[in-house]
mmCIF file of C-alpha atoms in Angstrom:
data_model
loop_
_atom_site.group_PDB
_atom_site.id
_atom_site.type_symbol
_atom_site.label_atom_id
_atom_site.label_comp_id
_atom_site.label_asym_id
_atom_site.label_seq_id
_atom_site.Cartn_x
_atom_site.Cartn_y
_atom_site.Cartn_z
ATOM 1 C CA UNK A 637 93.466 87.632 25.770
ATOM 2 C CA UNK A 638 95.918 88.685 23.146
ATOM 3 C CA UNK A 639 99.345 87.188 22.699
ATOM 4 C CA UNK A 640 101.848 88.670 25.155
ATOM 5 C CA UNK A 641 99.054 89.734 27.619
ATOM 6 C CA UNK A 642 99.582 88.599 31.270
ATOM 7 C CA UNK A 643 97.059 88.691 34.038
ATOM 8 C CA UNK A 644 98.319 90.498 37.230
ATOM 9 C CA UNK A 645 98.710 88.063 39.993
ATOM 10 C CA UNK A 646 96.976 89.175 43.306
ATOM 11 C CA UNK A 647 99.185 91.232 45.467
ATOM 12 C CA UNK A 648 101.660 91.990 42.664
ATOM 13 C CA UNK A 649 102.031 94.717 39.938
ATOM 14 C CA UNK A 650 102.572 97.561 42.472
ATOM 15 C CA UNK A 651 105.700 99.603 43.386
ATOM 16 C CA UNK A 652 107.676 97.223 45.679
ATOM 17 C CA UNK A 653 105.551 94.308 44.717
ATOM 18 C CA UNK A 654 106.737 93.187 41.343
ATOM 19 C CA UNK A 655 107.415 89.592 40.261
ATOM 20 C CA UNK A 656 110.656 89.229 38.379
ATOM 21 C CA UNK A 657 108.886 89.032 35.034
ATOM 22 C CA UNK A 658 106.961 92.163 35.941
ATOM 23 C CA UNK A 659 110.165 93.925 36.694
ATOM 24 C CA UNK A 660 111.579 93.057 33.346
ATOM 25 C CA UNK A 661 108.593 94.464 31.690
ATOM 26 C CA UNK A 662 108.663 97.614 33.572
ATOM 27 C CA UNK A 663 112.336 98.167 32.750
ATOM 28 C CA UNK A 664 111.350 97.613 29.130
ATOM 29 C CA UNK A 665 108.686 100.269 29.151
ATOM 30 C CA UNK A 666 110.966 102.787 30.950
ATOM 31 C CA UNK A 667 113.780 102.066 28.216
ATOM 32 C CA UNK A 668 111.321 102.673 25.368
ATOM 33 C CA UNK A 669 109.812 105.727 26.976
ATOM 34 C CA UNK A 670 113.081 107.469 27.713
ATOM 35 C CA UNK A 671 114.359 106.535 24.428
ATOM 36 C CA UNK A 672 111.339 108.425 22.765
ATOM 37 C CA UNK A 673 111.781 111.276 25.210
ATOM 38 C CA UNK A 674 115.249 111.752 24.374
ATOM 39 C CA UNK A 675 114.093 112.689 20.771
ATOM 40 C CA UNK A 676 114.272 109.265 19.168
ATOM 41 C CA UNK A 677 111.340 107.916 17.050
ATOM 42 C CA UNK A 678 113.075 104.990 15.429
ATOM 43 C CA UNK A 679 113.941 101.531 16.754
ATOM 44 C CA UNK A 680 115.505 101.548 20.110
ATOM 45 C CA UNK A 681 118.981 100.614 20.007
ATOM 46 C CA UNK A 682 120.747 102.519 22.751
ATOM 47 C CA UNK A 683 119.868 104.375 25.903
ATOM 48 C CA UNK A 684 121.867 107.496 27.061
ATOM 49 C CA UNK A 685 122.947 107.026 30.733
ATOM 50 C CA UNK A 686 123.483 110.539 31.809
ATOM 51 C CA UNK A 687 121.373 113.705 32.381
ATOM 52 C CA UNK A 688 121.175 116.219 29.483
ATOM 53 C CA UNK A 689 123.893 118.844 28.847
ATOM 54 C CA UNK A 690 123.683 121.915 30.912
ATOM 55 C CA UNK A 691 121.015 124.436 29.560
ATOM 56 C CA UNK A 692 119.351 121.765 27.389
ATOM 57 C CA UNK A 693 116.309 121.773 29.461
ATOM 58 C CA UNK A 694 115.736 125.452 28.833
ATOM 59 C CA UNK A 695 114.777 125.065 25.048
ATOM 60 C CA UNK A 696 111.574 126.891 24.321
ATOM 61 C CA UNK A 697 109.763 124.170 22.420
ATOM 62 C CA UNK A 698 110.229 121.494 25.065
ATOM 63 C CA UNK A 699 108.385 122.830 28.031
ATOM 64 C CA UNK A 700 110.469 122.491 31.132
ATOM 65 C CA UNK A 701 112.476 119.802 29.452
ATOM 66 C CA UNK A 702 113.308 121.024 26.049
ATOM 67 C CA UNK A 703 116.258 119.497 24.104
ATOM 68 C CA UNK A 704 117.822 116.085 23.959
ATOM 69 C CA UNK A 705 120.021 114.218 26.489
ATOM 70 C CA UNK A 706 123.814 114.700 26.228
ATOM 71 C CA UNK A 707 125.647 112.174 24.106
ATOM 72 C CA UNK A 708 126.900 109.622 26.597
ATOM 73 C CA UNK A 709 127.972 105.994 26.883
ATOM 74 C CA UNK A 710 125.200 103.849 25.380
ATOM 75 C CA UNK A 711 123.952 100.484 26.423
ATOM 76 C CA UNK A 712 121.865 97.997 24.612
ATOM 77 C CA UNK A 713 118.058 98.026 24.825
ATOM 78 C CA UNK A 714 115.023 96.232 23.128
ATOM 79 C CA UNK A 715 113.514 97.530 19.978
ATOM 80 C CA UNK A 716 110.325 99.550 20.177
ATOM 81 C CA UNK A 717 107.337 98.595 18.246
ATOM 82 C CA UNK A 718 105.345 101.848 18.837
ATOM 83 C CA UNK A 719 104.637 104.150 15.989
ATOM 84 C CA UNK A 720 105.164 107.438 17.458
ATOM 85 C CA UNK A 721 104.443 109.350 14.360
ATOM 86 C CA UNK A 722 101.043 107.623 14.024
ATOM 87 C CA UNK A 723 100.044 108.575 17.604
ATOM 88 C CA UNK A 724 100.972 111.993 16.742
ATOM 89 C CA UNK A 725 102.552 113.210 20.030
ATOM 90 C CA UNK A 726 105.119 115.982 19.998
ATOM 91 C CA UNK A 727 108.236 114.202 21.426
ATOM 92 C CA UNK A 728 109.595 117.497 22.420
ATOM 93 C CA UNK A 729 106.909 117.858 24.866
ATOM 94 C CA UNK A 730 106.983 114.179 26.094
ATOM 95 C CA UNK A 731 109.279 114.607 29.075
ATOM 96 C CA UNK A 732 107.099 117.485 30.213
ATOM 97 C CA UNK A 733 103.953 115.508 29.905
ATOM 98 C CA UNK A 734 105.657 112.557 31.825
ATOM 99 C CA UNK A 735 106.842 114.564 34.787
ATOM 100 C CA UNK A 736 103.699 116.747 35.090
ATOM 101 C CA UNK A 737 101.795 113.628 35.286
ATOM 102 C CA UNK A 738 103.973 111.948 37.976
ATOM 103 C CA UNK A 739 103.665 114.865 40.392
ATOM 104 C CA UNK A 740 104.697 113.584 43.784
ATOM 105 C CA UNK A 741 104.076 109.959 43.163
ATOM 106 C CA UNK A 742 106.699 107.163 42.796
ATOM 107 C CA UNK A 743 107.618 107.460 38.954
ATOM 108 C CA UNK A 744 107.198 103.727 38.630
ATOM 109 C CA UNK A 745 103.627 103.895 39.844
ATOM 110 C CA UNK A 746 102.421 105.811 36.679
ATOM 111 C CA UNK A 747 104.033 103.329 34.272
ATOM 112 C CA UNK A 748 102.748 100.307 36.109
ATOM 113 C CA UNK A 749 99.090 101.692 35.984
ATOM 114 C CA UNK A 750 99.315 101.563 32.148
ATOM 115 C CA UNK A 751 101.130 98.165 32.165
ATOM 116 C CA UNK A 752 98.335 96.584 34.422
ATOM 117 C CA UNK A 753 95.730 98.184 32.233
ATOM 118 C CA UNK A 754 97.175 96.561 29.043
ATOM 119 C CA UNK A 755 97.877 93.225 30.892
ATOM 120 C CA UNK A 756 101.630 93.689 30.783
ATOM 121 C CA UNK A 757 101.859 94.074 27.109
ATOM 122 C CA UNK A 758 104.582 96.635 26.835
ATOM 123 C CA UNK A 759 103.716 97.903 23.227
ATOM 124 C CA UNK A 760 100.147 98.355 24.135
ATOM 125 C CA UNK A 761 100.906 99.924 27.543
ATOM 126 C CA UNK A 762 103.356 102.277 25.884
ATOM 127 C CA UNK A 763 100.913 103.173 23.011
ATOM 128 C CA UNK A 764 98.232 103.914 25.666
ATOM 129 C CA UNK A 765 100.410 106.178 27.785
ATOM 130 C CA UNK A 766 101.645 108.160 24.729
ATOM 131 C CA UNK A 767 98.075 108.714 23.839
ATOM 132 C CA UNK A 768 97.198 109.742 27.276
ATOM 133 C CA UNK A 769 100.102 112.228 27.247
ATOM 134 C CA UNK A 770 98.985 113.571 23.934
ATOM 135 C CA UNK A 771 95.527 114.157 25.386
ATOM 136 C CA UNK A 772 96.823 115.907 28.448
ATOM 137 C CA UNK A 773 98.834 118.233 26.149
ATOM 138 C CA UNK A 774 96.251 119.042 23.632
ATOM 139 C CA UNK A 775 93.598 119.466 26.256
ATOM 140 C CA UNK A 776 95.921 121.523 28.493
ATOM 141 C CA UNK A 777 95.344 119.592 31.596
ATOM 142 C CA UNK A 778 97.895 121.836 33.364
ATOM 143 C CA UNK A 779 95.438 124.683 33.106
ATOM 144 C CA UNK A 780 93.071 123.037 35.530
ATOM 145 C CA UNK A 781 95.926 122.828 38.085
ATOM 146 C CA UNK A 782 97.521 126.165 37.525
ATOM 147 C CA UNK A 783 94.407 128.404 37.453
ATOM 148 C CA UNK A 784 92.108 129.324 40.247
ATOM 149 C CA UNK A 785 88.431 128.160 40.260
ATOM 150 C CA UNK A 786 87.538 131.925 39.590
ATOM 151 C CA UNK A 787 89.698 132.040 36.511
ATOM 152 C CA UNK A 788 88.579 128.704 35.252
ATOM 153 C CA UNK A 789 84.854 129.821 35.798
ATOM 154 C CA UNK A 790 85.537 132.969 33.604
ATOM 155 C CA UNK A 791 86.695 130.857 30.742
ATOM 156 C CA UNK A 792 84.400 127.960 31.204
ATOM 157 C CA UNK A 793 80.678 128.934 31.978
ATOM 158 C CA UNK A 794 79.404 126.892 34.957
ATOM 159 C CA UNK A 795 82.727 125.692 36.267
ATOM 160 C CA UNK A 796 82.462 127.115 39.727
ATOM 161 C CA UNK A 797 78.676 126.383 39.780
ATOM 162 C CA UNK A 798 79.564 122.604 40.152
ATOM 163 C CA UNK A 799 81.377 123.304 43.411
ATOM 164 C CA UNK A 800 78.911 125.938 44.837
ATOM 165 C CA UNK A 801 75.922 123.446 44.478
ATOM 166 C CA UNK A 802 77.869 120.500 45.746
ATOM 167 C CA UNK A 803 77.287 118.364 42.679
ATOM 168 C CA UNK A 804 80.555 116.550 43.356
ATOM 169 C CA UNK A 805 83.031 116.628 46.257
ATOM 170 C CA UNK A 806 85.681 114.512 47.997
ATOM 171 C CA UNK A 807 85.268 113.611 51.737
ATOM 172 C CA UNK A 808 86.910 111.124 53.845
ATOM 173 C CA UNK A 809 88.141 107.638 53.032
ATOM 174 C CA UNK A 810 86.400 104.228 52.664
ATOM 175 C CA UNK A 811 87.344 101.018 54.617
ATOM 176 C CA UNK A 812 90.317 100.439 52.344
ATOM 177 C CA UNK A 813 91.720 103.953 52.881
ATOM 178 C CA UNK A 814 90.581 105.244 49.425
ATOM 179 C CA UNK A 815 89.348 108.849 49.162
ATOM 180 C CA UNK A 816 85.706 109.095 48.622
ATOM 181 C CA UNK A 817 84.115 111.164 45.731
ATOM 182 C CA UNK A 818 80.372 111.736 46.194
ATOM 183 C CA UNK A 819 78.388 112.617 43.081
ATOM 184 C CA UNK A 820 74.877 113.912 43.592
ATOM 185 C CA UNK A 821 73.311 113.109 40.228
ATOM 186 C CA UNK A 822 70.038 114.792 40.865
ATOM 187 C CA UNK A 823 71.838 118.186 40.833
ATOM 188 C CA UNK A 824 72.901 117.663 37.254
ATOM 189 C CA UNK A 825 71.079 119.552 34.426
ATOM 190 C CA UNK A 826 73.069 119.374 31.113
ATOM 191 C CA UNK A 827 72.015 122.878 30.011
ATOM 192 C CA UNK A 828 73.237 124.754 33.254
ATOM 193 C CA UNK A 829 76.767 124.675 32.149
ATOM 194 C CA UNK A 830 78.858 124.424 28.988
ATOM 195 C CA UNK A 831 79.862 120.697 28.210
ATOM 196 C CA UNK A 832 83.442 121.810 28.389
ATOM 197 C CA UNK A 833 83.134 123.305 31.810
ATOM 198 C CA UNK A 834 81.737 119.959 33.221
ATOM 199 C CA UNK A 835 84.821 118.283 31.534
ATOM 200 C CA UNK A 836 87.220 120.699 33.088
ATOM 201 C CA UNK A 837 85.484 120.215 36.527
ATOM 202 C CA UNK A 838 85.775 116.375 36.073
ATOM 203 C CA UNK A 839 89.499 116.717 35.487
ATOM 204 C CA UNK A 840 89.870 119.161 38.387
ATOM 205 C CA UNK A 841 88.203 116.488 40.617
ATOM 206 C CA UNK A 842 90.497 113.816 39.128
ATOM 207 C CA UNK A 843 93.708 115.663 39.664
ATOM 208 C CA UNK A 844 92.732 116.971 43.116
ATOM 209 C CA UNK A 845 91.714 113.533 44.076
ATOM 210 C CA UNK A 846 95.161 112.178 43.000
ATOM 211 C CA UNK A 847 96.668 114.273 45.871
ATOM 212 C CA UNK A 848 94.499 112.657 48.225
ATOM 213 C CA UNK A 849 95.480 109.052 47.345
ATOM 214 C CA UNK A 850 98.079 108.224 49.815
ATOM 215 C CA UNK A 851 100.585 105.478 49.257
ATOM 216 C CA UNK A 852 100.241 102.451 49.492
ATOM 217 C CA UNK A 853 96.672 103.172 48.331
ATOM 218 C CA UNK A 854 96.461 103.900 44.512
ATOM 219 C CA UNK A 855 92.688 104.038 43.858
ATOM 220 C CA UNK A 856 89.688 106.032 44.772
ATOM 221 C CA UNK A 857 86.027 105.113 45.695
ATOM 222 C CA UNK A 858 83.122 106.856 43.808
ATOM 223 C CA UNK A 859 79.568 107.194 45.224
ATOM 224 C CA UNK A 860 76.991 107.919 42.542
ATOM 225 C CA UNK A 861 74.032 109.030 44.674
ATOM 226 C CA UNK A 862 71.023 108.462 42.463
ATOM 227 C CA UNK A 863 68.474 109.617 45.089
ATOM 228 C CA UNK A 864 65.916 111.673 43.153
ATOM 229 C CA UNK A 865 67.279 110.867 39.837
ATOM 230 C CA UNK A 866 65.062 111.493 36.680
ATOM 231 C CA UNK A 867 65.823 111.339 32.947
ATOM 232 C CA UNK A 868 66.179 115.189 32.978
ATOM 233 C CA UNK A 869 69.528 114.645 34.843
ATOM 234 C CA UNK A 870 70.869 112.145 32.314
ATOM 235 C CA UNK A 871 73.876 113.242 30.178
ATOM 236 C CA UNK A 872 75.194 110.581 27.887
ATOM 237 C CA UNK A 873 78.045 112.710 26.607
ATOM 238 C CA UNK A 874 79.335 113.328 30.129
ATOM 239 C CA UNK A 875 79.067 109.638 30.857
ATOM 240 C CA UNK A 876 81.031 108.629 27.896
ATOM 241 C CA UNK A 877 83.684 111.190 28.747
ATOM 242 C CA UNK A 878 83.932 109.827 32.410
ATOM 243 C CA UNK A 879 84.221 106.177 31.083
ATOM 244 C CA UNK A 880 87.039 107.398 28.711
ATOM 245 C CA UNK A 881 88.842 109.038 31.602
ATOM 246 C CA UNK A 882 88.853 105.968 33.698
ATOM 247 C CA UNK A 883 89.714 103.638 30.889
ATOM 248 C CA UNK A 884 92.126 105.746 28.759
ATOM 249 C CA UNK A 885 93.564 108.634 30.776
ATOM 250 C CA UNK A 886 93.493 107.416 34.355
ATOM 251 C CA UNK A 887 93.849 103.739 34.229
ATOM 252 C CA UNK A 888 93.822 101.663 37.429
ATOM 253 C CA UNK A 889 92.687 104.598 39.515
ATOM 254 C CA UNK A 890 89.143 103.502 40.103
ATOM 255 C CA UNK A 891 88.821 101.156 43.270
ATOM 256 C CA UNK A 892 85.096 100.871 43.269
ATOM 257 C CA UNK A 893 82.150 102.696 41.833
ATOM 258 C CA UNK A 894 78.978 102.507 43.866
ATOM 259 C CA UNK A 895 75.663 103.255 42.257
ATOM 260 C CA UNK A 896 73.396 104.127 45.166
ATOM 261 C CA UNK A 897 69.758 103.985 45.306
ATOM 262 C CA UNK A 898 69.181 103.700 41.549
ATOM 263 C CA UNK A 899 65.462 104.221 40.780
ATOM 264 C CA UNK A 900 63.505 102.109 38.370
ATOM 265 C CA UNK A 901 63.792 104.556 35.539
ATOM 266 C CA UNK A 902 67.647 104.273 35.556
ATOM 267 C CA UNK A 903 67.695 100.622 34.741
ATOM 268 C CA UNK A 904 66.880 101.344 30.915
ATOM 269 C CA UNK A 905 69.757 103.890 30.962
ATOM 270 C CA UNK A 906 72.119 101.335 32.612
ATOM 271 C CA UNK A 907 71.592 98.828 29.834
ATOM 272 C CA UNK A 908 72.916 101.445 27.298
ATOM 273 C CA UNK A 909 75.841 102.500 29.612
ATOM 274 C CA UNK A 910 76.888 98.987 30.461
ATOM 275 C CA UNK A 911 77.625 98.331 26.918
ATOM 276 C CA UNK A 912 80.279 101.142 26.827
ATOM 277 C CA UNK A 913 82.241 99.755 29.758
ATOM 278 C CA UNK A 914 85.533 97.989 29.655
ATOM 279 C CA UNK A 915 85.219 94.669 31.509
ATOM 280 C CA UNK A 916 87.714 95.813 34.099
ATOM 281 C CA UNK A 917 85.853 99.083 34.824
ATOM 282 C CA UNK A 918 82.435 97.119 34.780
ATOM 283 C CA UNK A 919 83.987 94.667 37.475
ATOM 284 C CA UNK A 920 84.374 97.513 39.883
ATOM 285 C CA UNK A 921 80.820 98.637 39.829
ATOM 286 C CA UNK A 922 78.502 97.596 42.587
ATOM 287 C CA UNK A 923 74.833 98.700 43.605
ATOM 288 C CA UNK A 924 73.575 99.643 47.014
ATOM 289 C CA UNK A 925 69.767 99.655 47.565
ATOM 290 C CA UNK A 926 69.717 101.498 50.866
ATOM 291 C CA UNK A 927 71.956 103.745 53.039
ATOM 292 C CA UNK A 928 72.823 100.767 55.333
ATOM 293 C CA UNK A 929 74.631 99.070 52.604
ATOM 294 C CA UNK A 930 76.914 101.964 52.090
ATOM 295 C CA UNK A 931 78.485 101.006 55.493
ATOM 296 C CA UNK A 932 79.737 97.889 53.830
ATOM 297 C CA UNK A 933 82.020 100.240 51.770
ATOM 298 C CA UNK A 934 82.509 103.153 54.121
ATOM 299 C CA UNK A 935 82.895 103.024 57.902
ATOM 300 C CA UNK A 936 80.034 104.594 59.656
ATOM 301 C CA UNK A 937 82.309 107.028 61.418
ATOM 302 C CA UNK A 938 83.486 108.360 57.894
ATOM 303 C CA UNK A 939 80.043 108.399 56.309
ATOM 304 C CA UNK A 940 78.060 111.622 56.510
ATOM 305 C CA UNK A 941 75.048 111.336 58.636
ATOM 306 C CA UNK A 942 72.677 112.556 55.896
ATOM 307 C CA UNK A 943 72.790 108.646 55.056
ATOM 308 C CA UNK A 944 71.152 106.456 57.677
ATOM 309 C CA UNK A 945 73.788 104.822 59.745
ATOM 310 C CA UNK A 946 76.317 107.511 58.988
ATOM 311 C CA UNK A 947 77.994 109.253 62.045
ATOM 312 C CA UNK A 948 79.931 111.969 60.513
ATOM 313 C CA UNK A 949 78.091 115.188 61.166
ATOM 314 C CA UNK A 950 79.548 116.584 57.875
ATOM 315 C CA UNK A 951 77.762 119.002 55.547
ATOM 316 C CA UNK A 952 79.473 120.090 52.190
ATOM 317 C CA UNK A 953 79.985 123.848 51.924
ATOM 318 C CA UNK A 954 82.099 125.461 49.188
ATOM 319 C CA UNK A 955 84.765 127.740 50.386
ATOM 320 C CA UNK A 956 85.570 130.330 47.691
ATOM 321 C CA UNK A 957 88.953 131.547 46.395
ATOM 322 C CA UNK A 958 90.835 133.432 49.123
ATOM 323 C CA UNK A 959 92.459 136.716 47.982
ATOM 324 C CA UNK A 960 96.176 136.300 47.764
ATOM 325 C CA UNK A 961 96.235 132.501 48.185
ATOM 326 C CA UNK A 962 98.321 132.170 45.013
ATOM 327 C CA UNK A 963 100.733 135.157 45.582
ATOM 328 C CA UNK A 964 103.655 132.731 45.637
ATOM 329 C CA UNK A 965 103.192 132.540 41.879
ATOM 330 C CA UNK A 966 104.749 136.060 41.792
ATOM 331 C CA UNK A 967 107.933 134.867 43.457
ATOM 332 C CA UNK A 968 109.625 133.851 40.248
ATOM 333 C CA UNK A 969 113.027 133.551 41.930
ATOM 334 C CA UNK A 970 112.023 131.054 44.529
ATOM 335 C CA UNK A 971 109.897 129.141 41.969
ATOM 336 C CA UNK A 972 112.807 128.743 39.650
ATOM 337 C CA UNK A 973 115.152 127.726 42.409
ATOM 338 C CA UNK A 974 112.785 124.975 43.616
ATOM 339 C CA UNK A 975 112.071 124.020 39.915
ATOM 340 C CA UNK A 976 115.712 123.556 39.225
ATOM 341 C CA UNK A 977 116.093 121.425 42.520
ATOM 342 C CA UNK A 978 113.259 119.223 41.440
ATOM 343 C CA UNK A 979 114.551 118.888 37.904
ATOM 344 C CA UNK A 980 118.046 118.040 39.190
ATOM 345 C CA UNK A 981 116.709 115.116 41.218
ATOM 346 C CA UNK A 982 114.571 113.801 38.219
ATOM 347 C CA UNK A 983 117.482 113.950 35.922
ATOM 348 C CA UNK A 984 119.412 111.799 38.391
ATOM 349 C CA UNK A 985 116.423 109.428 38.630
ATOM 350 C CA UNK A 986 116.274 108.998 34.835
ATOM 351 C CA UNK A 987 120.110 108.492 34.792
ATOM 352 C CA UNK A 988 119.778 105.769 37.497
ATOM 353 C CA UNK A 989 116.843 104.144 35.765
ATOM 354 C CA UNK A 990 118.825 103.809 32.591
ATOM 355 C CA UNK A 991 121.466 102.080 34.703
ATOM 356 C CA UNK A 992 118.825 99.855 36.434
ATOM 357 C CA UNK A 993 117.394 98.740 33.133
ATOM 358 C CA UNK A 994 120.776 97.000 32.344
ATOM 359 C CA UNK A 995 121.269 95.659 35.913
ATOM 360 C CA UNK A 996 121.485 91.968 36.008
ATOM 361 C CA UNK A 997 123.292 91.951 32.529
ATOM 362 C CA UNK A 998 126.480 93.730 31.357
ATOM 363 C CA UNK A 999 126.412 96.857 33.670
ATOM 364 C CA UNK A 1000 129.299 99.315 32.987
ATOM 365 C CA UNK A 1001 128.939 100.804 36.531
ATOM 366 C CA UNK A 1002 129.703 97.429 38.164
ATOM 367 C CA UNK A 1003 126.989 98.130 40.885
ATOM 368 C CA UNK A 1004 124.626 95.421 41.894
ATOM 369 C CA UNK A 1005 120.882 95.653 41.046
ATOM 370 C CA UNK A 1006 120.020 95.961 44.661
ATOM 371 C CA UNK A 1007 122.303 98.980 45.097
ATOM 372 C CA UNK A 1008 120.813 100.704 42.056
ATOM 373 C CA UNK A 1009 117.182 99.901 43.196
ATOM 374 C CA UNK A 1010 117.996 101.442 46.601
ATOM 375 C CA UNK A 1011 119.257 104.531 45.007
ATOM 376 C CA UNK A 1012 116.201 104.783 42.782
ATOM 377 C CA UNK A 1013 113.918 104.409 45.889
ATOM 378 C CA UNK A 1014 115.849 107.111 47.667
ATOM 379 C CA UNK A 1015 115.609 109.493 44.726
ATOM 380 C CA UNK A 1016 111.852 108.747 44.373
ATOM 381 C CA UNK A 1017 111.378 110.043 47.969
ATOM 382 C CA UNK A 1018 113.497 113.023 47.391
ATOM 383 C CA UNK A 1019 111.407 113.760 44.141
ATOM 384 C CA UNK A 1020 108.202 113.818 46.259
ATOM 385 C CA UNK A 1021 109.729 116.193 48.876
ATOM 386 C CA UNK A 1022 110.881 118.469 46.202
ATOM 387 C CA UNK A 1023 107.673 118.440 44.181
ATOM 388 C CA UNK A 1024 105.644 119.432 47.094
ATOM 389 C CA UNK A 1025 107.930 122.270 47.999
ATOM 390 C CA UNK A 1026 107.499 123.458 44.369
ATOM 391 C CA UNK A 1027 103.765 122.797 44.286
ATOM 392 C CA UNK A 1028 102.371 126.118 45.797
ATOM 393 C CA UNK A 1029 104.436 128.092 43.295
ATOM 394 C CA UNK A 1030 102.994 126.268 40.208
ATOM 395 C CA UNK A 1031 99.762 124.994 41.358
ATOM 396 C CA UNK A 1032 96.690 127.039 42.372
ATOM 397 C CA UNK A 1033 95.401 126.493 45.835
ATOM 398 C CA UNK A 1034 91.882 124.780 45.773
ATOM 399 C CA UNK A 1035 88.869 124.142 47.925
ATOM 400 C CA UNK A 1036 90.836 121.274 49.830
ATOM 401 C CA UNK A 1037 93.675 123.530 50.815
ATOM 402 C CA UNK A 1038 91.192 126.003 52.462
ATOM 403 C CA UNK A 1039 89.011 126.442 55.547
ATOM 404 C CA UNK A 1040 89.702 125.728 59.203
ATOM 405 C CA UNK A 1041 90.681 122.058 58.700
ATOM 406 C CA UNK A 1042 92.337 121.886 55.194
ATOM 407 C CA UNK A 1043 92.703 118.429 53.769
ATOM 408 C CA UNK A 1044 95.710 118.823 51.599
ATOM 409 C CA UNK A 1045 98.865 119.482 53.502
ATOM 410 C CA UNK A 1046 102.015 121.151 52.478
ATOM 411 C CA UNK A 1047 104.079 117.967 52.587
ATOM 412 C CA UNK A 1048 101.661 116.230 50.248
ATOM 413 C CA UNK A 1049 99.774 114.169 52.893
ATOM 414 C CA UNK A 1050 95.971 114.449 53.510
ATOM 415 C CA UNK A 1051 94.208 114.775 56.781
ATOM 416 C CA UNK A 1052 90.460 114.225 57.001
ATOM 417 C CA UNK A 1053 88.445 115.708 59.947
ATOM 418 C CA UNK A 1054 85.383 113.753 61.041
ATOM 419 C CA UNK A 1055 82.711 115.214 63.316
ATOM 420 C CA UNK A 1056 81.352 112.197 65.231
#
């Protein structure tokens, strides 16, 4: 373990469950991230404590958050060791990447994922999150959220095919409340879709699955169903991409990965894959030999009855795009009003966070740390409500918004229907 690395003690490291030392490190990461987002690439000496000047967020080159914060009273903060120029991210787009990634989650949750993944080394965690933001910007992750499945299929050959055949889908939760993603490996043939289409579909599942992870749950359960697997199904490039997603772009989002009913021919493949895995990811992989063992992970009432012991009479079926389901995109006036409301709250959250960073030391406001933390918590809840009001105006409806029993609800909650 490198100098400065800290193991996460059981039951800690999550929102509302931080040790004093973890809180200090989270404050430091917020200070450095906001320092860079405010347009600074040198050593961190001061942190603005107010929102940007009126109109500053409308600069064209900064996405939704163009421009730099207003000149305000400054407070001391630690020096950053991250070389932003070397990472190559456009700092004008950093704030957009940050808040587009947070969505309806508590903002601390995102930073904590990267801190835990880098064993609480702030420099390494900040470097990791900036590289992830750069990837999100360069690969246009927002495209997967803002375009319908039909639009994505027109651009990426084979995108919709993944859904029509049921190669991968999300259904129900496991015994720990984590959404379950089923991957039917035998359905995969590398030549049936463009490689980029498969990557975009994977991101689609990742980004959709994030909406189904309900606090205090923070991770998902993956079932790789290897029934009927042959070497014709093997796609090493895709496996490398998936590993990279969990290790670099969506850290600490995997709760358990179950490799189910792997045939003998898979074990030679596994020896190669195992060498690519980060020890943390590898520790979350388990093997099940038969259907009954799946009920150790997923309650029988939640497990589809295609598996022996499963009691849920569920059969996956793709519901196509519904005409007019994204008509709210056309209501620009309402979209801009809700966008301004959401941004107004997040600017308050950033300002209070800058105040919180200094709490416990010389704090110009004179407020106690408990008072500041209570306001941050309240603002985080307001952010979630405001985001999901905005969501249907900026995010295309997807499979899990449709049907007689939609999973994704307007308020950001998920409701699973089981047929027992």
